Tab-separated table of N, CA and C in Angstrom:
chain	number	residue	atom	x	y	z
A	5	UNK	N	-11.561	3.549	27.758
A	5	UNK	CA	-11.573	2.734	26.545
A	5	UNK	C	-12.745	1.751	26.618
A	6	UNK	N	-13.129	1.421	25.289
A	6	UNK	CA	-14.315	0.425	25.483
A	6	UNK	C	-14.138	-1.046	25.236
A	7	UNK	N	-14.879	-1.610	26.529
A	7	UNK	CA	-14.361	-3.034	26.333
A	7	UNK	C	-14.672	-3.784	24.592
A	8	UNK	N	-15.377	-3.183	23.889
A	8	UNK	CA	-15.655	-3.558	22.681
A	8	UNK	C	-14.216	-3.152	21.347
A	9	UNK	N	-13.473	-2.079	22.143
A	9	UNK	CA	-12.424	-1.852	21.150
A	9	UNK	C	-11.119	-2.783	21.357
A	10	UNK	N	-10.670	-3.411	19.879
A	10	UNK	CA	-9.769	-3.848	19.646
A	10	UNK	C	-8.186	-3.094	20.191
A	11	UNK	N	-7.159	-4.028	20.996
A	11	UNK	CA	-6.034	-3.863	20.796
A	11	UNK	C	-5.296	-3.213	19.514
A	12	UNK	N	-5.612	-4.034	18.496
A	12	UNK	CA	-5.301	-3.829	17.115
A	12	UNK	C	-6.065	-4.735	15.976
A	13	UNK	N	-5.629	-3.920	14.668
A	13	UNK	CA	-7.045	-4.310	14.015
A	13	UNK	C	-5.754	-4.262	12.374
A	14	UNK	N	-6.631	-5.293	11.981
A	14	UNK	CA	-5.213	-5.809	10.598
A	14	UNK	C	-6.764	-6.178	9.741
A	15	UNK	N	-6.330	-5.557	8.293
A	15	UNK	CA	-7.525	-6.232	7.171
A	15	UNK	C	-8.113	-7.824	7.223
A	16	UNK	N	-6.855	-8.519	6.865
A	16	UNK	CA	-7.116	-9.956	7.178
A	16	UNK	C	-6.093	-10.427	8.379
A	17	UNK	N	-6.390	-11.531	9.002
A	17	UNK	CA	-5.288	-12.409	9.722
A	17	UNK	C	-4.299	-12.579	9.161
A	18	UNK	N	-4.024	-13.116	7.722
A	18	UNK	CA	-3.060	-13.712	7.058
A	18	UNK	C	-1.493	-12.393	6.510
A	19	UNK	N	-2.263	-11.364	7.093
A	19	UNK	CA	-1.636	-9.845	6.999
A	19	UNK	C	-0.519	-9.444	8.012
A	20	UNK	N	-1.002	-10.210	9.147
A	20	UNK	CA	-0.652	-10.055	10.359
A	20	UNK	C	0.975	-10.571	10.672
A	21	UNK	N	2.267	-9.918	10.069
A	21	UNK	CA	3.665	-11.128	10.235
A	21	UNK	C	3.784	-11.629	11.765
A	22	UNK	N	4.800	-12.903	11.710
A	22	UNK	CA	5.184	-13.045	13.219
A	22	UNK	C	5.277	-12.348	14.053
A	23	UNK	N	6.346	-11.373	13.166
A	23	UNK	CA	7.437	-10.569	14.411
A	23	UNK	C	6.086	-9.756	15.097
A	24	UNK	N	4.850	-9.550	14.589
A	24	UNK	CA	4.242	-8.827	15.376
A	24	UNK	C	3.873	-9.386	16.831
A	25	UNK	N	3.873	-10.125	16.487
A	25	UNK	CA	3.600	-11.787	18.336
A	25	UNK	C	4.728	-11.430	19.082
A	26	UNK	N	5.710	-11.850	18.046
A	26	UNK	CA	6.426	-11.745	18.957
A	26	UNK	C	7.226	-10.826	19.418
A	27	UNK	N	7.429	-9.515	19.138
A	27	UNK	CA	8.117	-8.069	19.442
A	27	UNK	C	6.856	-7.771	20.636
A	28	UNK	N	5.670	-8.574	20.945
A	28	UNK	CA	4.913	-8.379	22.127
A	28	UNK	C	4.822	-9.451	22.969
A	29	UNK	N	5.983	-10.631	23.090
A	29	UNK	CA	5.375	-10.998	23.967
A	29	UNK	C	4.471	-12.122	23.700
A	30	UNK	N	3.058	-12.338	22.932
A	30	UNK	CA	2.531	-13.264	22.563
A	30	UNK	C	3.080	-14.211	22.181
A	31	UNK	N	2.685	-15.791	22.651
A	31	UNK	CA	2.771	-17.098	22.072
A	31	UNK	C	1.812	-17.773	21.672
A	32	UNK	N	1.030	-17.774	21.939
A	32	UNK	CA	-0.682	-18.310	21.842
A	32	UNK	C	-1.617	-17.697	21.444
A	33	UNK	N	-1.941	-18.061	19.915
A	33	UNK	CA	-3.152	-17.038	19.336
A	33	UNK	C	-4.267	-18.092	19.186
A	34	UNK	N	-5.483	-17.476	20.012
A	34	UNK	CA	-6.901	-18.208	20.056
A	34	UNK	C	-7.907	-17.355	19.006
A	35	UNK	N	-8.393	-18.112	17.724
A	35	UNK	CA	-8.298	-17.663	16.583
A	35	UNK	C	-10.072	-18.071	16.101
A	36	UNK	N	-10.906	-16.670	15.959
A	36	UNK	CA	-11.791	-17.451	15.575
A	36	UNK	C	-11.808	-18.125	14.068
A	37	UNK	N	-13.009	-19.468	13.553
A	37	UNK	CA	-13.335	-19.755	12.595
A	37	UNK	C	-13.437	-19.081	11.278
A	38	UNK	N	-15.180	-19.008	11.626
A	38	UNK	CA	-15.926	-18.549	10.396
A	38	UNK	C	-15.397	-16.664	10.369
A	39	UNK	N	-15.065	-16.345	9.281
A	39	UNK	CA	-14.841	-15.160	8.665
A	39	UNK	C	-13.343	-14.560	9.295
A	40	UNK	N	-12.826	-15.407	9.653
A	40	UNK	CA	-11.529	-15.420	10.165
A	40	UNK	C	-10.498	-16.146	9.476
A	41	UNK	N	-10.322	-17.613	9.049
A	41	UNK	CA	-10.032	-18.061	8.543
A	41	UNK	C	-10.372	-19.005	7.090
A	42	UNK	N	-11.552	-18.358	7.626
A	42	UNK	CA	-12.411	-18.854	6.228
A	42	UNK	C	-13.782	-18.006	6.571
A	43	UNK	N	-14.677	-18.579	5.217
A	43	UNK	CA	-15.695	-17.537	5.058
A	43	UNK	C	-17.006	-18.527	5.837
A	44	UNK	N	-18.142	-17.941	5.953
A	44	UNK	CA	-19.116	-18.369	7.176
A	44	UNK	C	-19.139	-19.637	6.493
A	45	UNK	N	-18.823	-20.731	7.552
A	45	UNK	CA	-19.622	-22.192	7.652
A	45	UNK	C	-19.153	-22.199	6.157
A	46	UNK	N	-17.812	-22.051	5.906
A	46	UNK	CA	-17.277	-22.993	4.819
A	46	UNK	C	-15.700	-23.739	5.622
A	47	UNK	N	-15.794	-25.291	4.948
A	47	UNK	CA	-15.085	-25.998	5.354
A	47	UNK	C	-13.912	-26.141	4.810
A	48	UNK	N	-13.343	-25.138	4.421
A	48	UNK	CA	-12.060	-24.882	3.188
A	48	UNK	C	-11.748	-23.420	3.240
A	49	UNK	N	-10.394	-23.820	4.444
A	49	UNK	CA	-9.977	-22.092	4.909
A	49	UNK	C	-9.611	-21.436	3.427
A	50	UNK	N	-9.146	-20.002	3.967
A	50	UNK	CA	-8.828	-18.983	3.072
A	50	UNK	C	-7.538	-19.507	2.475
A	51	UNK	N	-7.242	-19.442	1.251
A	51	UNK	CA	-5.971	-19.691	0.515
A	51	UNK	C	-4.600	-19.539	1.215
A	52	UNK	N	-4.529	-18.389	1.656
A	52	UNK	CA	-3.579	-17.527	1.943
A	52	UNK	C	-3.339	-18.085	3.434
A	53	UNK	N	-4.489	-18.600	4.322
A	53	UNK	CA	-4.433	-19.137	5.746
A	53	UNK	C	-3.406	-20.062	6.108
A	54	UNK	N	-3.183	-21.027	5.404
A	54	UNK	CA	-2.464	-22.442	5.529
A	54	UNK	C	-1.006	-22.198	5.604
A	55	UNK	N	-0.580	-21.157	4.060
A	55	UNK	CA	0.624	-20.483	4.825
A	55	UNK	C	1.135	-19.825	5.750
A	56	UNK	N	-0.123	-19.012	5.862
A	56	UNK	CA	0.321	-17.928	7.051
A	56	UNK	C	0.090	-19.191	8.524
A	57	UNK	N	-0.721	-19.969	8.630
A	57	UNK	CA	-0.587	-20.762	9.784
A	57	UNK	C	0.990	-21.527	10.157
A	58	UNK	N	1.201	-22.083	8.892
A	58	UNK	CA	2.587	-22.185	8.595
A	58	UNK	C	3.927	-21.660	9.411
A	59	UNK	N	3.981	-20.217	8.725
A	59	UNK	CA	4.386	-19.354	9.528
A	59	UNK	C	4.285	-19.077	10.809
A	60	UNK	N	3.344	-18.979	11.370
A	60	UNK	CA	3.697	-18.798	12.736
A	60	UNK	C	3.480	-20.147	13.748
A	61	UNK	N	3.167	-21.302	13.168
A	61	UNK	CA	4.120	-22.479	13.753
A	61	UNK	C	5.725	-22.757	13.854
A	62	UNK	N	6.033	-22.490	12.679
A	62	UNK	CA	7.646	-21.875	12.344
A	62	UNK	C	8.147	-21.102	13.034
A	63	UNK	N	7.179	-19.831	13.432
A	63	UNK	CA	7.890	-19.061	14.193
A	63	UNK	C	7.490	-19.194	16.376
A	64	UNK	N	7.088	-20.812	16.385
A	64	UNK	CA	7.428	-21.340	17.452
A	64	UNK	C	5.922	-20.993	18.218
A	65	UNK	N	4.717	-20.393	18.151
A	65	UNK	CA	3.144	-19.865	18.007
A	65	UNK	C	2.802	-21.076	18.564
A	66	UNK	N	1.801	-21.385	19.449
A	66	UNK	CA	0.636	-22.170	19.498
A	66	UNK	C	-0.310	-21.855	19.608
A	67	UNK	N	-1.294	-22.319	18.378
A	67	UNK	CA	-2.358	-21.951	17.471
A	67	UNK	C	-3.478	-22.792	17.804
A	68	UNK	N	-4.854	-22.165	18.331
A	68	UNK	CA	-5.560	-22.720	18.813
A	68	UNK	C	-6.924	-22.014	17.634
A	69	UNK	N	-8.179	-23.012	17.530
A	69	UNK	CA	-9.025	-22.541	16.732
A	69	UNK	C	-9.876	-22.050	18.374
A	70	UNK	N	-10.699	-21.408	18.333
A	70	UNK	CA	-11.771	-20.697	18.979
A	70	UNK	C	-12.839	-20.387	18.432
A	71	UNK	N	-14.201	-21.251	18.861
A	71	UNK	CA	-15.366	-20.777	17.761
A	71	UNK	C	-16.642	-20.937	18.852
A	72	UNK	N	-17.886	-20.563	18.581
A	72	UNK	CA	-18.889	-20.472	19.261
A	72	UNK	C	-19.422	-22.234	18.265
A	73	UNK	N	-19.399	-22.342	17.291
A	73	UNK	CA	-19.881	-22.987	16.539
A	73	UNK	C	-19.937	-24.500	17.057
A	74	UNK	N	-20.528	-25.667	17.205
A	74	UNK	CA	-20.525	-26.953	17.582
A	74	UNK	C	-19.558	-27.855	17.116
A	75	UNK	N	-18.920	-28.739	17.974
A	75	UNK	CA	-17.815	-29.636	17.791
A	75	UNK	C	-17.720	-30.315	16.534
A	76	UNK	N	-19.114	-30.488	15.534
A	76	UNK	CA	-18.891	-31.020	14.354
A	76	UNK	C	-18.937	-30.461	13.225
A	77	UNK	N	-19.021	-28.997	13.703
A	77	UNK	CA	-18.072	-27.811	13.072
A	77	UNK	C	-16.891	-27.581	13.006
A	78	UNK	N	-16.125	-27.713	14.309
A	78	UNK	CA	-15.076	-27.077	14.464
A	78	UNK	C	-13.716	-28.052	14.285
A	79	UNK	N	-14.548	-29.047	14.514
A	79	UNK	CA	-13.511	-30.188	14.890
A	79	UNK	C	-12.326	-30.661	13.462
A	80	UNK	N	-13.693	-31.093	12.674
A	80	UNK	CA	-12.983	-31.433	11.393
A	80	UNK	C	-12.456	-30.336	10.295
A	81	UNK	N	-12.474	-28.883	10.579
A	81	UNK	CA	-11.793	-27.809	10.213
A	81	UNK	C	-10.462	-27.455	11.155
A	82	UNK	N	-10.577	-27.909	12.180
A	82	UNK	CA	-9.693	-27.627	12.998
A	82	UNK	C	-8.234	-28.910	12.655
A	83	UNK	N	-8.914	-30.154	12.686
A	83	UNK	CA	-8.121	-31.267	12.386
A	83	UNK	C	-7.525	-30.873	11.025
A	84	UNK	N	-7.860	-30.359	9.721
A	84	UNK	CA	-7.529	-29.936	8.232
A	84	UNK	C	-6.331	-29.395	9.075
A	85	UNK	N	-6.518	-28.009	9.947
A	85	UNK	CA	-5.067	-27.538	9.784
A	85	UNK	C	-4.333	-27.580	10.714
A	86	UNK	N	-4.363	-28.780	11.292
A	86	UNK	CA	-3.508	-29.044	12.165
A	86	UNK	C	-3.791	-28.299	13.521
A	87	UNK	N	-4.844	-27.781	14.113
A	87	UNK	CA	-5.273	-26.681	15.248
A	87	UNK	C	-6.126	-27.351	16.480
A	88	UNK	N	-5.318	-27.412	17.366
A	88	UNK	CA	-6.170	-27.329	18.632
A	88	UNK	C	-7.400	-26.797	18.420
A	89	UNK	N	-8.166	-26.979	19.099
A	89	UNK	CA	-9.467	-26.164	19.184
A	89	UNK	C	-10.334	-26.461	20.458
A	90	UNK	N	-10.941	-25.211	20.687
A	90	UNK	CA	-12.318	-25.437	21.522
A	90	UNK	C	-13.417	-24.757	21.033
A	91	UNK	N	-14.505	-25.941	20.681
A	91	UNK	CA	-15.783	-25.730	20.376
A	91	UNK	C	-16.552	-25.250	21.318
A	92	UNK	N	-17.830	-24.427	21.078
A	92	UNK	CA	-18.610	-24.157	21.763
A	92	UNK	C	-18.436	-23.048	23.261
A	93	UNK	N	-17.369	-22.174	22.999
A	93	UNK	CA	-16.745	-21.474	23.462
A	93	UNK	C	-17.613	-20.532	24.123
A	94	UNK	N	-18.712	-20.109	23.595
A	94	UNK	CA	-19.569	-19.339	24.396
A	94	UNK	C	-19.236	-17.610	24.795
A	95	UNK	N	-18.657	-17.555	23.379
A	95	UNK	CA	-17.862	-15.768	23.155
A	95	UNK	C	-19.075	-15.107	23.426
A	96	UNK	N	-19.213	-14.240	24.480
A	96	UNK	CA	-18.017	-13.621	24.683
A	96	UNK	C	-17.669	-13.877	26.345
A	97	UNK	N	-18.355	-14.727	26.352
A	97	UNK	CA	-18.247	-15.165	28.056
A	97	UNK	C	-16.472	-15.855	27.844
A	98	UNK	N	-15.600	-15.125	28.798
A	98	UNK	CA	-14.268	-15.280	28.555
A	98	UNK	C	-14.091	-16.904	29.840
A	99	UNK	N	-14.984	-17.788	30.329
A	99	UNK	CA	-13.999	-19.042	30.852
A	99	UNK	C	-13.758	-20.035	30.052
A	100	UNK	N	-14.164	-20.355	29.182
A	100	UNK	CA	-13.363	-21.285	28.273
A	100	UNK	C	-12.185	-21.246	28.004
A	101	UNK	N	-11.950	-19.990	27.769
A	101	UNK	CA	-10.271	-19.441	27.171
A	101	UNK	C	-9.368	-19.025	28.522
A	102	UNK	N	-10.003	-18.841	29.842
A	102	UNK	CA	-9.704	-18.783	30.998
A	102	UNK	C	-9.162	-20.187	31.034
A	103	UNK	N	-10.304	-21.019	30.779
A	103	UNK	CA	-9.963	-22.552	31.293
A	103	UNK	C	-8.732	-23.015	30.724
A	104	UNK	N	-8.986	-22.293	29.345
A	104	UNK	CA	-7.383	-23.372	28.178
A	104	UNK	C	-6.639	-23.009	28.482
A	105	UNK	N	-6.143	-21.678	28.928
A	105	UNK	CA	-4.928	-21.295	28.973
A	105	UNK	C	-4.059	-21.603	30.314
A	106	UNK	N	-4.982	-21.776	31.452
A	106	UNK	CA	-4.930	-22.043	32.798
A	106	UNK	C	-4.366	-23.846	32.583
A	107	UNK	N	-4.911	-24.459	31.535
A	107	UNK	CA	-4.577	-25.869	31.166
A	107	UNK	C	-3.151	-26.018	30.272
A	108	UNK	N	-2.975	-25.277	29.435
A	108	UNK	CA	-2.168	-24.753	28.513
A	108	UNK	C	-0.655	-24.020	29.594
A	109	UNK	N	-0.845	-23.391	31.054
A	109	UNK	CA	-0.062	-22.909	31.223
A	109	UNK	C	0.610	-21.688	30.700
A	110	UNK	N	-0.621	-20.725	30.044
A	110	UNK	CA	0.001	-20.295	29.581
A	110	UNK	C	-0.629	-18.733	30.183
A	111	UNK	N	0.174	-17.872	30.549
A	111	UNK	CA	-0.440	-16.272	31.111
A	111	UNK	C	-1.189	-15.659	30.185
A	112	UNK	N	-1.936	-15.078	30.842
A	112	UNK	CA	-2.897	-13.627	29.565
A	112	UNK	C	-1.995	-13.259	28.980
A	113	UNK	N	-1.297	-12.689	29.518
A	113	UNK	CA	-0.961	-11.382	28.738
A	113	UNK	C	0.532	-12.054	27.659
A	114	UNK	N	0.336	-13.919	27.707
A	114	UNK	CA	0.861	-14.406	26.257
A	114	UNK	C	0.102	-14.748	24.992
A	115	UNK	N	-1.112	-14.109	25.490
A	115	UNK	CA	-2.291	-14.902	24.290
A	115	UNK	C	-3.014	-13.437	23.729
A	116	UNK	N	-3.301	-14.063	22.314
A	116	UNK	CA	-3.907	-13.194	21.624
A	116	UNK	C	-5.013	-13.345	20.982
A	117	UNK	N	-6.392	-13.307	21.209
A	117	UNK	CA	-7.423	-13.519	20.585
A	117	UNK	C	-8.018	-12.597	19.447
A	118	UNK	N	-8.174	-13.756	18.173
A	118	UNK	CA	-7.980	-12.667	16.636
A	118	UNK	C	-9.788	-13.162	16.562
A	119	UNK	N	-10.165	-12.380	15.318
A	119	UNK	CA	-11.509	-12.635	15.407
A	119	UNK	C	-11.966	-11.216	14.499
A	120	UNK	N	-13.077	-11.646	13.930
A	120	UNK	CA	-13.695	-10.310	13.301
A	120	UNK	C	-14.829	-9.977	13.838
A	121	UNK	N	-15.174	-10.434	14.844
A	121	UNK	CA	-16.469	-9.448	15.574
A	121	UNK	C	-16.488	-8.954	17.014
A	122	UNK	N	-16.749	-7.723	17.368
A	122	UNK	CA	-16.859	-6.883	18.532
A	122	UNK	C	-17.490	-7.991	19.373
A	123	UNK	N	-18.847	-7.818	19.266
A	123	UNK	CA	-19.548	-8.140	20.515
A	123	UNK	C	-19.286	-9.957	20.890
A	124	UNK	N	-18.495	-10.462	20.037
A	124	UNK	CA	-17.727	-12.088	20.675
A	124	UNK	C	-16.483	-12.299	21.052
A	125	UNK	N	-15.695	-12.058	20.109
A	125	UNK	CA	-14.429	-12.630	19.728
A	125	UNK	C	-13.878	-11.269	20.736
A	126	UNK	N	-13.555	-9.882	20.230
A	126	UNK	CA	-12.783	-8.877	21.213
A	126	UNK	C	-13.490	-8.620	22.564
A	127	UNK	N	-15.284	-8.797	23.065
A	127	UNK	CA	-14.975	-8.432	23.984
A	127	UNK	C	-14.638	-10.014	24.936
A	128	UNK	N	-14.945	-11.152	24.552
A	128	UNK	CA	-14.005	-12.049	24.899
A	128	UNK	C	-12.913	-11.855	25.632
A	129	UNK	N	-12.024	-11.686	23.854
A	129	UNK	CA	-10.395	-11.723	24.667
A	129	UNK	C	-9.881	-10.344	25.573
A	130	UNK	N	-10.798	-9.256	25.656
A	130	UNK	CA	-10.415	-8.151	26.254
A	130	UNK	C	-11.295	-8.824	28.006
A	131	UNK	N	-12.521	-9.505	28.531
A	131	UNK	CA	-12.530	-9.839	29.337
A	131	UNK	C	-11.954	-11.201	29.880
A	132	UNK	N	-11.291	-11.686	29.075
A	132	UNK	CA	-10.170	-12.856	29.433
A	132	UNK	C	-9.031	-12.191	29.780
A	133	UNK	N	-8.578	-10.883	29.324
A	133	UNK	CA	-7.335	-10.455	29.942
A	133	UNK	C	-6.305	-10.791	28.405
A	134	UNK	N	-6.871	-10.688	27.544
A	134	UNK	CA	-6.043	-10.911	26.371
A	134	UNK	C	-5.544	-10.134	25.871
A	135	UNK	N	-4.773	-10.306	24.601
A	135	UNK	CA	-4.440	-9.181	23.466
A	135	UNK	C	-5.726	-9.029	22.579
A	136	UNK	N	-6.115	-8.059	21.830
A	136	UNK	CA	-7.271	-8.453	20.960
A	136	UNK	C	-6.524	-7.675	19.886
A	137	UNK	N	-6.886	-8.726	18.472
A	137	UNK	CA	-6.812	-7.933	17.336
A	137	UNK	C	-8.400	-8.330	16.423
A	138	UNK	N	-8.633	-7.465	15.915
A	138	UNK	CA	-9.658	-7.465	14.577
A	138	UNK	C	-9.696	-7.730	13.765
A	139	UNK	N	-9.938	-8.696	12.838
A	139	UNK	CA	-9.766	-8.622	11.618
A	139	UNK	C	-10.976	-8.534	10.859
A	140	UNK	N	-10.874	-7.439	9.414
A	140	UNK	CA	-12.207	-7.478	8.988
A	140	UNK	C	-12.883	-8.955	8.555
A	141	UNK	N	-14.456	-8.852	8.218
A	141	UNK	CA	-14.919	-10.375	7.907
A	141	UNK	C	-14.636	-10.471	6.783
A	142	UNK	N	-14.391	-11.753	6.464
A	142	UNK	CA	-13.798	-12.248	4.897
A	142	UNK	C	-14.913	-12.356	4.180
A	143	UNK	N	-16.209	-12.080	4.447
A	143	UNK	CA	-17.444	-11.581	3.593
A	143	UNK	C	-18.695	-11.652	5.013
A	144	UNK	N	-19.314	-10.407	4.589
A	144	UNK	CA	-20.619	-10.301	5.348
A	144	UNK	C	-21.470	-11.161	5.294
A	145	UNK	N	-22.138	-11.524	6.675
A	145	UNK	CA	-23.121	-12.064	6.480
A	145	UNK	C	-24.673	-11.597	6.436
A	146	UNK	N	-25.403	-11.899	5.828
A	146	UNK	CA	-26.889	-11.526	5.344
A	146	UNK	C	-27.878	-11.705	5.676
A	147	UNK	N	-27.841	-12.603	7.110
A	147	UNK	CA	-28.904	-13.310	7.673
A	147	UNK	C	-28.497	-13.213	9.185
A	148	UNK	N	-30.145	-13.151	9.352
A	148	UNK	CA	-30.381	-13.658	10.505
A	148	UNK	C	-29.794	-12.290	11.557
A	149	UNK	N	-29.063	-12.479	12.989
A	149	UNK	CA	-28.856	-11.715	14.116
A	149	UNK	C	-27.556	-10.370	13.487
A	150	UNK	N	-26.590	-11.497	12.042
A	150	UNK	CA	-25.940	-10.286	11.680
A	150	UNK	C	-26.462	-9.282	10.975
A	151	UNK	N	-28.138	-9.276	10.578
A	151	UNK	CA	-28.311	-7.842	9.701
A	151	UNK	C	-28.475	-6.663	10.873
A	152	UNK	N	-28.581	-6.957	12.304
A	152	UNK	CA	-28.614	-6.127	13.264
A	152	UNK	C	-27.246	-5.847	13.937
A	153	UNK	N	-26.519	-6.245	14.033
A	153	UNK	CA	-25.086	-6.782	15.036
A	153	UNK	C	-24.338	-6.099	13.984
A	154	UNK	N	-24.127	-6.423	12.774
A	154	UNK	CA	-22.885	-5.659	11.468
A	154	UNK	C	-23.015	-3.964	11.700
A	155	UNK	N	-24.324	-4.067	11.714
A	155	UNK	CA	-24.209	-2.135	11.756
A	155	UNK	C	-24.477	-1.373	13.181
A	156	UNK	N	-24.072	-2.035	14.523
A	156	UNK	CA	-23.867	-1.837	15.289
A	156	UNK	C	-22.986	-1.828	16.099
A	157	UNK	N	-21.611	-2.848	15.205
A	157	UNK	CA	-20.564	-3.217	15.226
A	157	UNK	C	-19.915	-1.995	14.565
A	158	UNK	N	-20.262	-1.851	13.283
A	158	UNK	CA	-19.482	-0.046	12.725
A	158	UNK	C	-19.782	0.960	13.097
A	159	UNK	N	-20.602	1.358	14.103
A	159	UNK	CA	-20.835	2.303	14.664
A	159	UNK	C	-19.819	2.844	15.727
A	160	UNK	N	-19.660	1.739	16.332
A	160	UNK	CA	-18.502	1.149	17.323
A	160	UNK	C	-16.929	1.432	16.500
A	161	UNK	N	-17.059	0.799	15.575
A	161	UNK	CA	-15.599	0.996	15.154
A	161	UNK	C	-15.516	2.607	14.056
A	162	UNK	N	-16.373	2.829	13.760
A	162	UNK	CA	-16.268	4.608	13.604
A	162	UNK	C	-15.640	5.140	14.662
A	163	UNK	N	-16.042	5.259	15.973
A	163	UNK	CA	-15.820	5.981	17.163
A	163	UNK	C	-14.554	5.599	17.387
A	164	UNK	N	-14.072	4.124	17.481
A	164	UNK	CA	-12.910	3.814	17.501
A	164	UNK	C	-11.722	4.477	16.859
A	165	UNK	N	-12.171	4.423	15.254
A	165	UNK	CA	-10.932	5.014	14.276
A	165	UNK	C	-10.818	6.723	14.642
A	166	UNK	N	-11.765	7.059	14.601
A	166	UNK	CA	-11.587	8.348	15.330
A	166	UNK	C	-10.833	8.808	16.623
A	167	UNK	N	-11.298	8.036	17.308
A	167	UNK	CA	-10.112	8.026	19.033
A	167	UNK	C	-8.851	7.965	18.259
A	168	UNK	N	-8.826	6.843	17.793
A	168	UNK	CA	-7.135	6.522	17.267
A	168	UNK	C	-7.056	7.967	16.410
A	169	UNK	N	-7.351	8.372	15.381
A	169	UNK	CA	-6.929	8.822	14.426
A	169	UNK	C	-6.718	10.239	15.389
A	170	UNK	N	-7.454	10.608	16.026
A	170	UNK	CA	-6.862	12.467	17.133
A	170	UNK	C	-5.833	11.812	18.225
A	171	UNK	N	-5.890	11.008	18.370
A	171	UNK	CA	-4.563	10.350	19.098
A	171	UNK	C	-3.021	10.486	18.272
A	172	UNK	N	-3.296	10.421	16.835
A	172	UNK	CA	-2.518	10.335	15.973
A	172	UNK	C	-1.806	8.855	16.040
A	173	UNK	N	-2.593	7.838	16.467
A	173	UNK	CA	-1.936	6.489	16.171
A	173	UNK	C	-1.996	5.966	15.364
């Protein structure tokens, strides 16, 4: 398997119910930002986010933000919804999230790192020892390192859906 393929892969986050955490086990989802919960470097998550964060505080979750992005990014999006966070995380290098959880008390294999990109966010939480899920981006970006990285990223997840799909999963 490739360290770039997702555990599991859901359209959006907000798609994703509890019981799925927890019928595995997970308590701790380390969650990226931009195109995860909102769209790139906007400071006003997705509609649908606030409830679904909701929800799985309710359903007993500790919800951490996870972003590469700088503390005066993350911080005051993170404070809006009530989320722990660590800035400057340095995806896909997995000790930050080594470090929190080791601080947090909390085992790998209770944490789940969500995120919509291969080469940060999953192979991250797959070399942290995590759960990884995918979620697609809540809009592409057009600039800069993603006009190279987006279509090298679906190349990757072609091969993927295919494994799965002759697997019949």
């Amino acid at each position: 398997m490739s360290v770039f393929y997702p555990d599991y892969t859901f359209s959006r986050i907000f798609m994703i119910p509890s019981s799925f955490f927890q019928e595995r086990g997970i308590s701790t989802l380390l969650i990226d930002v931009d195109n995860t919960l909102t769209t790139d470097n906007n400071p006003v998550p997705h509609g649908e986010v606030l409830a679904w964060l909701d929800a799985q505080r309710a359903a007993g979750l500790r919800l951490l933000a996870l972003s590469n992005n700088r503390r005066e990014r993350v911080a005051p999006f993170a404070a809006r919804l009530g989320l722990e966070y660590i800035a400057g995380a340095a995806k896909p290098l997995p000790a930050k999230v080594n470090r929190a959880l080791k601080k947090m008390g909390i085992l790998k294999g209770e944490a789940a790192v969500i995120g919509d990109q291969l080469f940060t966010d999953i192979l991250c939480g797959r070399l942290a020892g995590c759960t990884t899920i995918l979620v697609e981006p809540m809009e592409l970006e057009g600039y800069g390192f993603f006009k190279l990285k987006r279509p090298l990223e679906e190349r990757i997840l072609r091969r993927y859906r295919a494994r799965r799909k002759g697997r019949g999963l």
